[in-house]
Amino acid sequence: RLTLILLFELLFFYSVFPQSPSLIGPQGLILTPTARFPVDGQIRMGYSNIREPHAFINDPHQWGDKTTQNHLVYTTLVFLPRLELTGLLTFAPGTHGNDGSDTYKDLAVFAQYHLLRETHRRPNLAIGLYDFHSYSYYNALFFVAGKTFTPTHTLKICTNFGYGVDWIDTHLGDTGPDKDAHVPHHLVGLFGGVELQYLDIAALLVEYDTSQLNIGIRLFLFNRVDLLVTAVEFKTLCLGISCRFSLFPSN
């Protein structure tokens, strides 16, 4: 009887394991979003390090060759039903900032709204709008769907696929003389990936982000902390760590 009770509790915890963030903050794999239905009242805080040539703020023609990495600090809140909001602050050291320092800083806002919850017959479905304000280094407009399979009580397979467009071609907000500059776009075309989760211990991630293949390992620590170790394009090491909290004790 005790064994059955422990197994039930393990499966229950595993089945409600919360969404994990991508390197840029919103829930996702490595650089692509996922469509898992959000847990109300969840707060995530995290840090990521993305290195060249995959750093989002790393244009040699604009910044020179001193910016070799981006430091990302983000907070995600799921408070309104179905809506996930993320604020991301990016630091690009080695580049002159608007505050007189040698570190350029950028604030981005991400929104993802979940349309459908997964059932036996249909997948999760969500739409997302990333970084639509200011310089728009992470700009994306997309839909993403996801389906989860549980072949055994220890293994969960989470599949995700989506499509992004480049419809936003104007900088919104105060960008000064750069208002008419080209708007960079993230996730234009087909993207997708697979996450193989083993209990609440670790997960293997593989994705295609519309231009390249990425692979990573996610470790689940202390029931609250995610450690993400990735190889972007199978060669550039990027790291992320996040911690989640809940506004509701039941979550």
mmCIF file of C-alpha atoms in Angstrom:
data_model
loop_
_atom_site.group_PDB
_atom_site.id
_atom_site.type_symbol
_atom_site.label_atom_id
_atom_site.label_comp_id
_atom_site.label_asym_id
_atom_site.label_seq_id
_atom_site.Cartn_x
_atom_site.Cartn_y
_atom_site.Cartn_z
ATOM 1 C CA ARG A 1 0.000 0.000 0.000
ATOM 2 C CA LEU A 2 2.811 2.399 0.873
ATOM 3 C CA THR A 3 4.485 1.697 -2.470
ATOM 4 C CA LEU A 4 1.259 2.499 -4.339
ATOM 5 C CA ILE A 5 0.806 5.740 -2.415
ATOM 6 C CA LEU A 6 4.365 6.846 -3.160
ATOM 7 C CA LEU A 7 3.957 5.959 -6.819
ATOM 8 C CA PHE A 8 0.700 7.931 -7.046
ATOM 9 C CA GLU A 9 2.291 10.996 -5.469
ATOM 10 C CA LEU A 10 5.249 10.723 -7.822
ATOM 11 C CA LEU A 11 3.039 10.505 -10.880
ATOM 12 C CA PHE A 12 0.865 13.376 -9.668
ATOM 13 C CA PHE A 13 3.866 15.640 -9.177
ATOM 14 C CA TYR A 14 5.275 14.581 -12.496
ATOM 15 C CA SER A 15 2.028 15.221 -14.341
ATOM 16 C CA VAL A 16 1.765 18.806 -13.133
ATOM 17 C CA PHE A 17 5.437 19.655 -13.547
ATOM 18 C CA PRO A 18 5.376 23.356 -14.436
ATOM 19 C CA GLN A 19 6.517 25.028 -17.618
ATOM 20 C CA SER A 20 10.227 25.635 -18.034
ATOM 21 C CA PRO A 21 11.726 28.708 -19.705
ATOM 22 C CA SER A 22 13.831 29.027 -22.822
ATOM 23 C CA LEU A 23 17.123 30.910 -22.741
ATOM 24 C CA ILE A 24 15.302 34.178 -23.462
ATOM 25 C CA GLY A 25 12.717 33.870 -20.672
ATOM 26 C CA PRO A 26 9.263 32.752 -21.858
ATOM 27 C CA GLN A 27 8.387 29.083 -21.588
ATOM 28 C CA GLY A 28 10.195 27.093 -24.241
ATOM 29 C CA LEU A 29 12.959 24.693 -25.174
ATOM 30 C CA ILE A 30 16.224 26.474 -26.000
ATOM 31 C CA LEU A 31 15.351 29.386 -28.307
ATOM 32 C CA THR A 32 11.863 28.299 -29.405
ATOM 33 C CA PRO A 33 8.580 28.610 -27.471
ATOM 34 C CA THR A 34 6.355 25.803 -26.250
ATOM 35 C CA ALA A 35 2.581 25.695 -25.835
ATOM 36 C CA ARG A 36 2.115 23.994 -22.475
ATOM 37 C CA PHE A 37 -0.890 25.411 -20.687
ATOM 38 C CA PRO A 38 0.324 27.860 -17.999
ATOM 39 C CA VAL A 39 -0.056 27.395 -14.275
ATOM 40 C CA ASP A 40 -1.982 30.352 -12.813
ATOM 41 C CA GLY A 41 -0.101 32.382 -10.255
ATOM 42 C CA GLN A 42 3.319 31.200 -11.327
ATOM 43 C CA ILE A 43 6.328 33.509 -11.191
ATOM 44 C CA ARG A 44 9.679 32.663 -12.759
ATOM 45 C CA MET A 45 12.936 34.539 -12.386
ATOM 46 C CA GLY A 46 16.065 33.618 -14.280
ATOM 47 C CA TYR A 47 19.414 34.401 -15.839
ATOM 48 C CA SER A 48 20.899 33.262 -19.152
ATOM 49 C CA ASN A 49 24.231 33.702 -20.887
ATOM 50 C CA ILE A 50 24.181 33.635 -24.699
ATOM 51 C CA ARG A 51 27.483 33.801 -26.567
ATOM 52 C CA GLU A 52 28.423 34.984 -30.035
ATOM 53 C CA PRO A 53 27.615 34.439 -32.819
ATOM 54 C CA HIS A 54 24.146 33.712 -31.413
ATOM 55 C CA ALA A 55 23.838 36.675 -29.037
ATOM 56 C CA PHE A 56 20.832 38.758 -30.099
ATOM 57 C CA ILE A 57 22.627 42.083 -29.506
ATOM 58 C CA ASN A 58 25.796 41.416 -31.476
ATOM 59 C CA ASP A 59 25.928 43.290 -34.781
ATOM 60 C CA PRO A 60 29.589 43.947 -35.724
ATOM 61 C CA HIS A 61 28.592 46.785 -38.051
ATOM 62 C CA GLN A 62 26.756 48.575 -35.220
ATOM 63 C CA TRP A 63 28.521 47.470 -32.052
ATOM 64 C CA GLY A 64 32.019 46.558 -33.238
ATOM 65 C CA ASP A 65 33.680 43.307 -32.214
ATOM 66 C CA LYS A 66 33.773 43.821 -28.431
ATOM 67 C CA THR A 67 30.342 42.357 -27.615
ATOM 68 C CA THR A 68 31.037 38.638 -27.322
ATOM 69 C CA GLN A 69 28.113 37.657 -25.093
ATOM 70 C CA ASN A 70 24.749 38.781 -23.759
ATOM 71 C CA HIS A 71 23.648 38.521 -20.137
ATOM 72 C CA LEU A 72 19.877 38.108 -19.821
ATOM 73 C CA VAL A 73 17.830 38.662 -16.654
ATOM 74 C CA TYR A 74 14.082 38.040 -16.818
ATOM 75 C CA THR A 75 10.882 37.692 -14.828
ATOM 76 C CA THR A 76 7.770 35.866 -16.030
ATOM 77 C CA LEU A 77 4.317 36.182 -14.500
ATOM 78 C CA VAL A 78 1.182 34.139 -15.159
ATOM 79 C CA PHE A 79 -1.539 36.002 -13.299
ATOM 80 C CA LEU A 80 -4.317 36.687 -15.773
ATOM 81 C CA PRO A 81 -5.835 33.378 -16.979
ATOM 82 C CA ARG A 82 -4.066 31.968 -20.076
ATOM 83 C CA LEU A 83 -1.720 34.962 -20.409
ATOM 84 C CA GLU A 84 2.017 34.707 -19.825
ATOM 85 C CA LEU A 85 4.004 37.959 -19.615
ATOM 86 C CA THR A 86 7.798 38.221 -19.517
ATOM 87 C CA GLY A 87 10.083 41.191 -18.979
ATOM 88 C CA LEU A 88 13.662 40.709 -20.182
ATOM 89 C CA LEU A 89 16.663 42.934 -19.504
ATOM 90 C CA THR A 90 19.670 42.258 -21.745
ATOM 91 C CA PHE A 91 23.191 43.450 -20.979
ATOM 92 C CA ALA A 92 25.744 43.593 -23.813
ATOM 93 C CA PRO A 93 29.161 44.296 -22.253
ATOM 94 C CA GLY A 94 31.799 45.964 -24.377
ATOM 95 C CA THR A 95 29.309 48.236 -26.116
ATOM 96 C CA HIS A 96 28.724 51.878 -25.212
ATOM 97 C CA GLY A 97 25.426 52.278 -23.382
ATOM 98 C CA ASN A 98 23.041 55.217 -23.265
ATOM 99 C CA ASP A 99 23.894 55.721 -19.578
ATOM 100 C CA GLY A 100 27.544 56.465 -20.296
ATOM 101 C CA SER A 101 28.799 53.006 -19.284
ATOM 102 C CA ASP A 102 30.514 50.435 -21.512
ATOM 103 C CA THR A 103 27.521 48.083 -21.277
ATOM 104 C CA TYR A 104 24.535 48.431 -23.587
ATOM 105 C CA LYS A 105 21.161 47.625 -21.976
ATOM 106 C CA ASP A 106 17.851 46.694 -23.578
ATOM 107 C CA LEU A 107 14.409 46.030 -22.081
ATOM 108 C CA ALA A 108 12.052 43.681 -23.930
ATOM 109 C CA VAL A 109 8.493 42.541 -23.226
ATOM 110 C CA PHE A 110 7.042 39.181 -24.318
ATOM 111 C CA ALA A 111 3.417 38.031 -24.326
ATOM 112 C CA GLN A 112 1.983 34.589 -24.992
ATOM 113 C CA TYR A 113 -1.723 33.762 -24.903
ATOM 114 C CA HIS A 114 -2.890 30.152 -24.671
ATOM 115 C CA LEU A 115 -5.949 29.370 -26.774
ATOM 116 C CA LEU A 116 -6.511 25.658 -26.189
ATOM 117 C CA ARG A 117 -5.656 23.183 -23.481
ATOM 118 C CA GLU A 118 -4.420 19.774 -24.570
ATOM 119 C CA THR A 119 -6.838 16.819 -24.633
ATOM 120 C CA HIS A 120 -6.557 13.278 -25.969
ATOM 121 C CA ARG A 121 -7.650 14.510 -29.392
ATOM 122 C CA ARG A 122 -6.125 17.961 -29.705
ATOM 123 C CA PRO A 123 -2.837 19.690 -28.791
ATOM 124 C CA ASN A 124 -2.127 22.746 -26.715
ATOM 125 C CA LEU A 125 -2.288 25.873 -28.867
ATOM 126 C CA ALA A 126 -0.888 29.336 -28.181
ATOM 127 C CA ILE A 127 -0.048 32.564 -29.986
ATOM 128 C CA GLY A 128 2.868 34.791 -29.069
ATOM 129 C CA LEU A 129 4.113 38.315 -29.585
ATOM 130 C CA TYR A 130 7.726 38.923 -28.588
ATOM 131 C CA ASP A 131 9.500 42.254 -28.164
ATOM 132 C CA PHE A 132 7.153 44.465 -30.152
ATOM 133 C CA HIS A 133 8.425 47.685 -28.524
ATOM 134 C CA SER A 134 11.560 49.791 -28.884
ATOM 135 C CA TYR A 135 14.530 48.209 -30.726
ATOM 136 C CA SER A 136 12.873 44.761 -31.040
ATOM 137 C CA TYR A 137 15.965 42.557 -30.965
ATOM 138 C CA TYR A 138 13.801 39.523 -30.114
ATOM 139 C CA ASN A 139 10.800 40.426 -32.249
ATOM 140 C CA ALA A 140 8.543 37.485 -33.148
ATOM 141 C CA LEU A 141 4.898 36.871 -34.005
ATOM 142 C CA PHE A 142 3.937 33.196 -34.067
ATOM 143 C CA PHE A 143 1.609 30.383 -33.177
ATOM 144 C CA VAL A 144 2.795 27.183 -31.508
ATOM 145 C CA ALA A 145 1.155 23.841 -30.758
ATOM 146 C CA GLY A 146 2.260 21.020 -28.505
ATOM 147 C CA LYS A 147 1.323 17.456 -27.639
ATOM 148 C CA THR A 148 2.557 15.300 -24.785
ATOM 149 C CA PHE A 149 2.928 11.527 -24.785
ATOM 150 C CA THR A 150 3.640 9.319 -21.773
ATOM 151 C CA PRO A 151 4.899 5.918 -22.955
ATOM 152 C CA THR A 152 5.967 4.893 -19.434
ATOM 153 C CA HIS A 153 5.470 6.222 -15.922
ATOM 154 C CA THR A 154 9.057 7.539 -15.938
ATOM 155 C CA LEU A 155 9.290 9.054 -19.412
ATOM 156 C CA LYS A 156 7.355 11.922 -20.942
ATOM 157 C CA ILE A 157 7.741 13.064 -24.552
ATOM 158 C CA CYS A 158 6.731 16.669 -25.238
ATOM 159 C CA THR A 159 6.530 17.694 -28.899
ATOM 160 C CA ASN A 160 6.181 21.269 -30.128
ATOM 161 C CA PHE A 161 5.847 22.841 -33.557
ATOM 162 C CA GLY A 162 4.998 26.313 -34.755
ATOM 163 C CA TYR A 163 5.256 28.980 -37.418
ATOM 164 C CA GLY A 164 6.387 32.589 -37.169
ATOM 165 C CA VAL A 165 5.950 35.593 -39.462
ATOM 166 C CA ASP A 166 7.751 38.910 -39.989
ATOM 167 C CA TRP A 167 4.706 41.140 -40.246
ATOM 168 C CA ILE A 168 5.957 43.764 -37.775
ATOM 169 C CA ASP A 169 8.273 46.036 -39.773
ATOM 170 C CA THR A 170 8.115 49.257 -37.737
ATOM 171 C CA HIS A 171 9.810 50.140 -34.469
ATOM 172 C CA LEU A 172 7.201 51.057 -31.856
ATOM 173 C CA GLY A 173 8.146 53.362 -29.023
ATOM 174 C CA ASP A 174 11.067 55.764 -28.618
ATOM 175 C CA THR A 175 14.058 54.693 -30.728
ATOM 176 C CA GLY A 176 15.208 58.179 -31.702
ATOM 177 C CA PRO A 177 17.034 58.328 -35.055
ATOM 178 C CA ASP A 178 16.729 54.525 -35.433
ATOM 179 C CA LYS A 179 12.947 54.557 -35.795
ATOM 180 C CA ASP A 180 13.145 53.714 -39.517
ATOM 181 C CA ALA A 181 15.931 51.147 -39.130
ATOM 182 C CA HIS A 182 15.420 47.516 -40.087
ATOM 183 C CA VAL A 183 13.428 45.509 -37.536
ATOM 184 C CA PRO A 184 15.193 42.228 -36.734
ATOM 185 C CA HIS A 185 12.938 39.183 -36.538
ATOM 186 C CA HIS A 186 13.240 36.017 -34.486
ATOM 187 C CA LEU A 187 11.399 32.830 -35.534
ATOM 188 C CA VAL A 188 10.440 33.450 -39.149
ATOM 189 C CA GLY A 189 9.191 30.216 -40.684
ATOM 190 C CA LEU A 190 8.714 26.723 -39.313
ATOM 191 C CA PHE A 191 10.196 25.725 -35.969
ATOM 192 C CA GLY A 192 9.772 22.850 -33.562
ATOM 193 C CA GLY A 193 11.377 20.489 -31.117
ATOM 194 C CA VAL A 194 11.137 17.562 -28.752
ATOM 195 C CA GLU A 195 11.724 17.334 -25.017
ATOM 196 C CA LEU A 196 12.292 13.944 -23.384
ATOM 197 C CA GLN A 197 11.658 14.258 -19.637
ATOM 198 C CA TYR A 198 12.757 11.629 -17.171
ATOM 199 C CA LEU A 199 10.650 12.024 -14.025
ATOM 200 C CA ASP A 200 11.510 15.272 -12.233
ATOM 201 C CA ILE A 201 15.235 14.733 -12.684
ATOM 202 C CA ALA A 202 16.315 15.796 -16.179
ATOM 203 C CA ALA A 203 15.250 16.360 -19.768
ATOM 204 C CA LEU A 204 16.919 16.134 -23.166
ATOM 205 C CA LEU A 205 15.982 18.913 -25.618
ATOM 206 C CA VAL A 206 16.383 19.031 -29.387
ATOM 207 C CA GLU A 207 14.957 21.843 -31.522
ATOM 208 C CA TYR A 208 15.014 23.518 -34.903
ATOM 209 C CA ASP A 209 14.673 27.297 -34.547
ATOM 210 C CA THR A 210 13.906 28.076 -38.250
ATOM 211 C CA SER A 211 17.605 28.237 -39.171
ATOM 212 C CA GLN A 212 19.639 25.770 -37.105
ATOM 213 C CA LEU A 213 19.527 22.738 -34.830
ATOM 214 C CA ASN A 214 20.163 23.147 -31.101
ATOM 215 C CA ILE A 215 20.512 20.590 -28.330
ATOM 216 C CA GLY A 216 20.424 20.898 -24.561
ATOM 217 C CA ILE A 217 19.991 19.237 -21.192
ATOM 218 C CA ARG A 218 17.701 20.572 -18.488
ATOM 219 C CA LEU A 219 18.205 19.575 -14.857
ATOM 220 C CA PHE A 220 15.378 19.976 -12.333
ATOM 221 C CA LEU A 221 16.812 20.874 -8.926
ATOM 222 C CA PHE A 222 15.122 21.236 -5.530
ATOM 223 C CA ASN A 223 11.624 21.171 -7.122
ATOM 224 C CA ARG A 224 11.984 24.867 -8.038
ATOM 225 C CA VAL A 225 15.219 25.402 -9.954
ATOM 226 C CA ASP A 226 15.893 24.629 -13.621
ATOM 227 C CA LEU A 227 19.466 24.467 -14.941
ATOM 228 C CA LEU A 228 19.719 24.578 -18.734
ATOM 229 C CA VAL A 229 22.957 23.650 -20.522
ATOM 230 C CA THR A 230 22.787 24.000 -24.297
ATOM 231 C CA ALA A 231 24.877 23.755 -27.451
ATOM 232 C CA VAL A 232 23.392 26.191 -29.960
ATOM 233 C CA GLU A 233 24.021 24.905 -33.476
ATOM 234 C CA PHE A 234 25.726 21.978 -31.680
ATOM 235 C CA LYS A 235 28.813 24.078 -30.942
ATOM 236 C CA THR A 236 28.187 27.273 -28.921
ATOM 237 C CA LEU A 237 27.784 26.686 -25.180
ATOM 238 C CA CYS A 238 24.987 28.755 -23.602
ATOM 239 C CA LEU A 239 23.679 28.472 -20.046
ATOM 240 C CA GLY A 240 20.511 29.357 -18.192
ATOM 241 C CA ILE A 241 19.194 29.040 -14.660
ATOM 242 C CA SER A 242 15.745 29.893 -13.328
ATOM 243 C CA CYS A 243 13.697 29.597 -10.171
ATOM 244 C CA ARG A 244 9.914 29.458 -9.939
ATOM 245 C CA PHE A 245 7.480 30.493 -7.240
ATOM 246 C CA SER A 246 3.727 30.389 -6.887
ATOM 247 C CA LEU A 247 1.281 32.947 -5.589
ATOM 248 C CA PHE A 248 -1.048 30.098 -4.632
ATOM 249 C CA PRO A 249 0.047 27.462 -2.094
ATOM 250 C CA SER A 250 -1.774 24.703 -3.997
ATOM 251 C CA ASN A 251 0.534 25.202 -6.995
#
